[in-house]
Coordinates of C-alpha atoms in Angstrom, one line a residue:
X98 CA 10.0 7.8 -2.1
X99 CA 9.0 4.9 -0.2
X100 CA 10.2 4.4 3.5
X101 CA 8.7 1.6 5.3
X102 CA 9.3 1.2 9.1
X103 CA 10.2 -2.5 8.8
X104 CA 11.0 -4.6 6.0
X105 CA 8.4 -6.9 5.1
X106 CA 9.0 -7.5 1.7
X107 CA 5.3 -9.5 1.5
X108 CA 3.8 -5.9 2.3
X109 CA 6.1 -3.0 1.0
X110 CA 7.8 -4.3 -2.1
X111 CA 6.7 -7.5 -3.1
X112 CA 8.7 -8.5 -6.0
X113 CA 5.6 -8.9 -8.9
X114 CA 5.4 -5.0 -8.2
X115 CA 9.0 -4.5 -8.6
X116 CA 9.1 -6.0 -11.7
X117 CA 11.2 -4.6 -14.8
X118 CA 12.6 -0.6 -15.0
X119 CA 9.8 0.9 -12.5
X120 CA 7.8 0.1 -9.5
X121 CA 4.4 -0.5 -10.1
X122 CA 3.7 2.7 -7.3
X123 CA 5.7 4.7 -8.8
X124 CA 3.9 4.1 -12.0
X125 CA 0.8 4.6 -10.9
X126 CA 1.5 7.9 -9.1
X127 CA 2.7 9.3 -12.5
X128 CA 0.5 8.2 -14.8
X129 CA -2.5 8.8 -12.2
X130 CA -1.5 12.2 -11.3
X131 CA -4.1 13.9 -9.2
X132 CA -5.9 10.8 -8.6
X133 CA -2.9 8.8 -7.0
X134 CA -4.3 9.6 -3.8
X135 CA -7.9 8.4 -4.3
X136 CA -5.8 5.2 -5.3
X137 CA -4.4 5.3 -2.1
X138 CA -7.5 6.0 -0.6
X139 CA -9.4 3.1 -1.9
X140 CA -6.1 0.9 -1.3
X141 CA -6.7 1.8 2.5
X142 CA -10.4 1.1 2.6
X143 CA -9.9 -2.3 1.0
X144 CA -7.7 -3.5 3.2
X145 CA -9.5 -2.3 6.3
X146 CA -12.9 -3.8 4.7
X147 CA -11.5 -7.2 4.2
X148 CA -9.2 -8.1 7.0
X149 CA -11.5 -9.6 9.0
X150 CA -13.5 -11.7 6.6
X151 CA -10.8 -12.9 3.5
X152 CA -8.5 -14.3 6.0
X153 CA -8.8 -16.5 9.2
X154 CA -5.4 -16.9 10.1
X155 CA -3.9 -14.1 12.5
X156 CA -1.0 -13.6 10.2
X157 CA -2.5 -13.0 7.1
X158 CA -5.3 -10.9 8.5
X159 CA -2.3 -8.7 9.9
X160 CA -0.5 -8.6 6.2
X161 CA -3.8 -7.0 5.1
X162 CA -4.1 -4.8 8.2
X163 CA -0.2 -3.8 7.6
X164 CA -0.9 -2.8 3.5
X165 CA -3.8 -0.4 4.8
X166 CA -0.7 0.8 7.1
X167 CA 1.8 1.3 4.0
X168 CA -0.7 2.6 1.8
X169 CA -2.0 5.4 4.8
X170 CA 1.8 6.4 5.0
X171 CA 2.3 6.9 1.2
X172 CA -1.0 8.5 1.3
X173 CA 0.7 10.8 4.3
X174 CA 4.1 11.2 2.8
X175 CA 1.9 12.5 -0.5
X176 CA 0.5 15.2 1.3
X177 CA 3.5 16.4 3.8
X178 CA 5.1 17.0 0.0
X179 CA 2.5 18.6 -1.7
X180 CA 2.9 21.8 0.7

């Protein structure tokens, strides 16, 4: 499960991803399987592409650089469990 370090509810659970019986994550994890981690992959190198150049306000350029940091732990905590 999910364990962010601080709650910032913009970055970690947003509520359009918590939306009906099943987080969107979650979701994605099961229905991805295998792949969830190239999802997390991608998810990381998104946000560490664009945090320079879609924002120009410090704030919001450090909500993208703190997704790349939730999606690197979940991206972690997948692997500490798959040994």
């Amino acid at each position: 499960m999910l364990k962010p370090i601080k709650n910032d509810k913009d970055v970690d659970q947003p509520d359009h991803y918590t939306y009906g019986t099943i987080e969107c994550l979650r979701y994605l994890e099961d229905s991805l399987g295998d792949g969830y981690s190239f999802f997390l992959e991608g998810n990381i190198k998104k946000y560490l592409h664009r945090w320079r150049h879609k924002h120009k306000t410090a704030d919001l350029q450090i909500q993208d650089l703190k997704k790349a940091e939730f999606y690197l732990k979940e991206l972690i905590e997948q692997l500490e469990h798959s040994e």
